[in-house]
Amino acid sequence: MQSTYCEPGRLHAAIIMDGNGRWALARGLPRLAGHRAGAESLRRAVEAAPGLGIGVLTLFAFSSDNWRRPPEEVSGLMQLLADHLRSETSRCVANGVRMEVIGRRDRLGEELPAAIGQAESATAAGRKLHLRIAVDYSGRDAIAEAVRQAAQAGLVCRECLEEQLGPPVDLLIRTGGEQRLSDFLLWECAYAELIFSRRMWPDFDALDLEAAIRQFHARQRRFGGVPGILPDAIPATASSAWLD
């Protein structure tokens, strides 16, 4: 069965990039070395995504709950994110990738928000892939803020919240063997297909992403309906390593 209501090039895939720290510790390396290796996997995913029919790619880089980690790891991650944004901007411009960072920015210091602003401005014309990176992000906080803004405007409805929160997710992938959402894109994942991989994020490559896309297209998406009589009004939305 082919997946339903998914146009080529319009797939919205989201990835919880989990397992960097465990990957590093298993090799006797500091956790930050795993995050550096994970940045390479991020680059591979971005390069492979358009060719796999992905139009929007949202990546979970830093949760609002990740502030509980050791200060040296957090500061290292913030620096790594800033460096990655700066180093990847020209590549994204050349490849038609538009970068957007979602989440809070008021707790990120000065260097990272500046790098975010520069990357978003430089890549704004990209049309091949919309790359969204979640930093200091909480799905629950995002919903609460969307409701607040909608109420302030005097109209709280599903369409209003979707306009604030972003496009529905078609496929959610989580690496590292865990099977939970961890406060990521809770509203947007209402009808997402979920795929969990045992592979740690630094080991996740283009072939793994392709395998996940194949699994997605093998599933039948019903959106609460019955196969064969799904309403036309529903809009389109953009291996052994896999867990059942």
mmCIF file of C-alpha atoms in Angstrom, residues 82-209:
data_model
loop_
_atom_site.group_PDB
_atom_site.id
_atom_site.type_symbol
_atom_site.label_atom_id
_atom_site.label_comp_id
_atom_site.label_asym_id
_atom_site.label_seq_id
_atom_site.Cartn_x
_atom_site.Cartn_y
_atom_site.Cartn_z
ATOM 1 C CA ALA A 82 26.993 28.292 16.176
ATOM 2 C CA ASP A 83 30.020 26.909 14.324
ATOM 3 C CA HIS A 84 27.851 24.506 12.322
ATOM 4 C CA LEU A 85 25.440 27.230 11.232
ATOM 5 C CA ARG A 86 28.306 29.431 10.071
ATOM 6 C CA SER A 87 30.132 26.652 8.258
ATOM 7 C CA GLU A 88 27.002 25.308 6.522
ATOM 8 C CA THR A 89 25.446 28.585 5.387
ATOM 9 C CA SER A 90 27.286 28.839 2.073
ATOM 10 C CA ARG A 91 26.598 25.154 1.321
ATOM 11 C CA CYS A 92 22.887 25.685 2.027
ATOM 12 C CA VAL A 93 22.769 28.741 -0.219
ATOM 13 C CA ALA A 94 24.412 26.787 -3.056
ATOM 14 C CA ASN A 95 22.011 23.853 -2.619
ATOM 15 C CA GLY A 96 18.809 25.882 -2.286
ATOM 16 C CA VAL A 97 18.276 25.058 1.393
ATOM 17 C CA ARG A 98 16.403 27.554 3.548
ATOM 18 C CA MET A 99 17.369 27.383 7.208
ATOM 19 C CA GLU A 100 15.049 28.270 10.061
ATOM 20 C CA VAL A 101 15.638 27.788 13.780
ATOM 21 C CA ILE A 102 12.582 27.207 15.977
ATOM 22 C CA GLY A 103 12.463 27.491 19.758
ATOM 23 C CA ARG A 104 13.445 30.126 22.284
ATOM 24 C CA ARG A 105 16.392 32.433 21.643
ATOM 25 C CA ASP A 106 16.418 34.517 24.807
ATOM 26 C CA ARG A 107 18.510 31.952 26.742
ATOM 27 C CA LEU A 108 21.129 31.280 24.047
ATOM 28 C CA GLY A 109 23.581 34.052 24.850
ATOM 29 C CA GLU A 110 24.796 36.370 22.091
ATOM 30 C CA GLU A 111 26.914 34.339 19.656
ATOM 31 C CA LEU A 112 24.383 31.642 18.742
ATOM 32 C CA PRO A 113 21.407 33.974 18.081
ATOM 33 C CA ALA A 114 23.680 36.098 15.876
ATOM 34 C CA ALA A 115 24.729 32.998 13.908
ATOM 35 C CA ILE A 116 21.073 31.968 13.613
ATOM 36 C CA GLY A 117 20.036 35.360 12.256
ATOM 37 C CA GLN A 118 22.860 35.395 9.709
ATOM 38 C CA ALA A 119 22.085 31.862 8.509
ATOM 39 C CA GLU A 120 18.346 32.514 8.194
ATOM 40 C CA SER A 121 18.904 35.774 6.313
ATOM 41 C CA ALA A 122 21.495 34.338 3.936
ATOM 42 C CA THR A 123 19.410 31.249 3.050
ATOM 43 C CA ALA A 124 15.973 32.895 2.887
ATOM 44 C CA ALA A 125 15.665 32.408 -0.880
ATOM 45 C CA GLY A 126 16.195 28.628 -0.732
ATOM 46 C CA ARG A 127 13.358 26.613 -2.275
ATOM 47 C CA LYS A 128 14.734 23.076 -2.602
ATOM 48 C CA LEU A 129 14.502 22.191 1.098
ATOM 49 C CA HIS A 130 13.131 23.943 4.159
ATOM 50 C CA LEU A 131 15.477 22.949 6.981
ATOM 51 C CA ARG A 132 14.110 23.634 10.464
ATOM 52 C CA ILE A 133 16.400 23.147 13.468
ATOM 53 C CA ALA A 134 14.823 23.038 16.928
ATOM 54 C CA VAL A 135 17.008 24.700 19.577
ATOM 55 C CA ASP A 136 15.867 25.320 23.174
ATOM 56 C CA TYR A 137 12.595 23.852 21.964
ATOM 57 C CA SER A 138 9.609 22.418 23.843
ATOM 58 C CA GLY A 139 6.519 21.186 22.032
ATOM 59 C CA ARG A 140 4.313 21.973 25.025
ATOM 60 C CA ASP A 141 5.695 25.492 25.305
ATOM 61 C CA ALA A 142 5.232 25.994 21.549
ATOM 62 C CA ILE A 143 1.555 25.014 21.802
ATOM 63 C CA ALA A 144 1.023 27.279 24.811
ATOM 64 C CA GLU A 145 2.618 30.215 22.989
ATOM 65 C CA ALA A 146 0.529 29.564 19.862
ATOM 66 C CA VAL A 147 -2.654 29.549 21.964
ATOM 67 C CA ARG A 148 -1.577 32.781 23.684
ATOM 68 C CA GLN A 149 -0.983 34.525 20.365
ATOM 69 C CA ALA A 150 -4.245 33.238 18.891
ATOM 70 C CA ALA A 151 -6.191 34.376 21.956
ATOM 71 C CA GLN A 152 -4.526 37.769 21.754
ATOM 72 C CA ALA A 153 -5.709 38.012 18.141
ATOM 73 C CA GLY A 154 -9.215 37.083 19.252
ATOM 74 C CA LEU A 155 -9.567 33.765 17.419
ATOM 75 C CA VAL A 156 -8.473 30.369 18.743
ATOM 76 C CA CYS A 157 -8.964 27.585 16.185
ATOM 77 C CA ARG A 158 -7.071 24.642 14.744
ATOM 78 C CA GLU A 159 -6.062 26.552 11.621
ATOM 79 C CA CYS A 160 -4.770 29.482 13.703
ATOM 80 C CA LEU A 161 -2.570 27.201 15.784
ATOM 81 C CA GLU A 162 -1.241 25.357 12.737
ATOM 82 C CA GLU A 163 -0.252 28.679 11.202
ATOM 83 C CA GLN A 164 1.775 29.460 14.317
ATOM 84 C CA LEU A 165 3.272 26.006 14.858
ATOM 85 C CA GLY A 166 4.202 24.944 11.330
ATOM 86 C CA PRO A 167 3.306 22.194 8.860
ATOM 87 C CA PRO A 168 2.023 18.772 9.978
ATOM 88 C CA VAL A 169 4.708 16.086 10.187
ATOM 89 C CA ASP A 170 4.347 13.100 7.861
ATOM 90 C CA LEU A 171 7.217 10.993 9.186
ATOM 91 C CA LEU A 172 8.990 11.125 12.541
ATOM 92 C CA ILE A 173 12.263 9.216 12.934
ATOM 93 C CA ARG A 174 14.032 8.717 16.247
ATOM 94 C CA THR A 175 17.498 7.189 16.378
ATOM 95 C CA GLY A 176 19.260 5.689 19.396
ATOM 96 C CA GLY A 177 16.739 2.974 20.262
ATOM 97 C CA GLU A 178 14.406 5.010 22.482
ATOM 98 C CA GLN A 179 10.697 5.072 21.647
ATOM 99 C CA ARG A 180 9.196 8.355 22.792
ATOM 100 C CA LEU A 181 8.558 11.870 21.451
ATOM 101 C CA SER A 182 10.401 13.758 24.216
ATOM 102 C CA ASP A 183 8.276 16.911 23.851
ATOM 103 C CA PHE A 184 9.076 17.296 20.128
ATOM 104 C CA LEU A 185 6.479 18.646 17.662
ATOM 105 C CA LEU A 186 3.578 17.279 19.716
ATOM 106 C CA TRP A 187 0.833 19.100 17.786
ATOM 107 C CA GLU A 188 2.443 18.617 14.388
ATOM 108 C CA CYS A 189 2.896 14.856 14.911
ATOM 109 C CA ALA A 190 -0.824 14.168 15.433
ATOM 110 C CA TYR A 191 -0.924 11.855 12.386
ATOM 111 C CA ALA A 192 2.779 11.310 11.808
ATOM 112 C CA GLU A 193 4.096 7.861 11.003
ATOM 113 C CA LEU A 194 6.648 6.925 13.687
ATOM 114 C CA ILE A 195 9.825 4.985 12.962
ATOM 115 C CA PHE A 196 12.387 4.109 15.632
ATOM 116 C CA SER A 197 15.927 3.047 14.814
ATOM 117 C CA ARG A 198 18.463 1.293 17.034
ATOM 118 C CA ARG A 199 21.243 3.054 15.177
ATOM 119 C CA MET A 200 22.944 5.882 17.052
ATOM 120 C CA TRP A 201 22.691 9.243 15.309
ATOM 121 C CA PRO A 202 26.394 9.515 14.336
ATOM 122 C CA ASP A 203 26.043 6.195 12.473
ATOM 123 C CA PHE A 204 22.820 7.188 10.708
ATOM 124 C CA ASP A 205 23.462 7.798 7.007
ATOM 125 C CA ALA A 206 21.669 8.443 3.734
ATOM 126 C CA LEU A 207 20.858 4.753 3.290
ATOM 127 C CA ASP A 208 19.165 4.679 6.691
ATOM 128 C CA LEU A 209 17.114 7.727 5.765
#
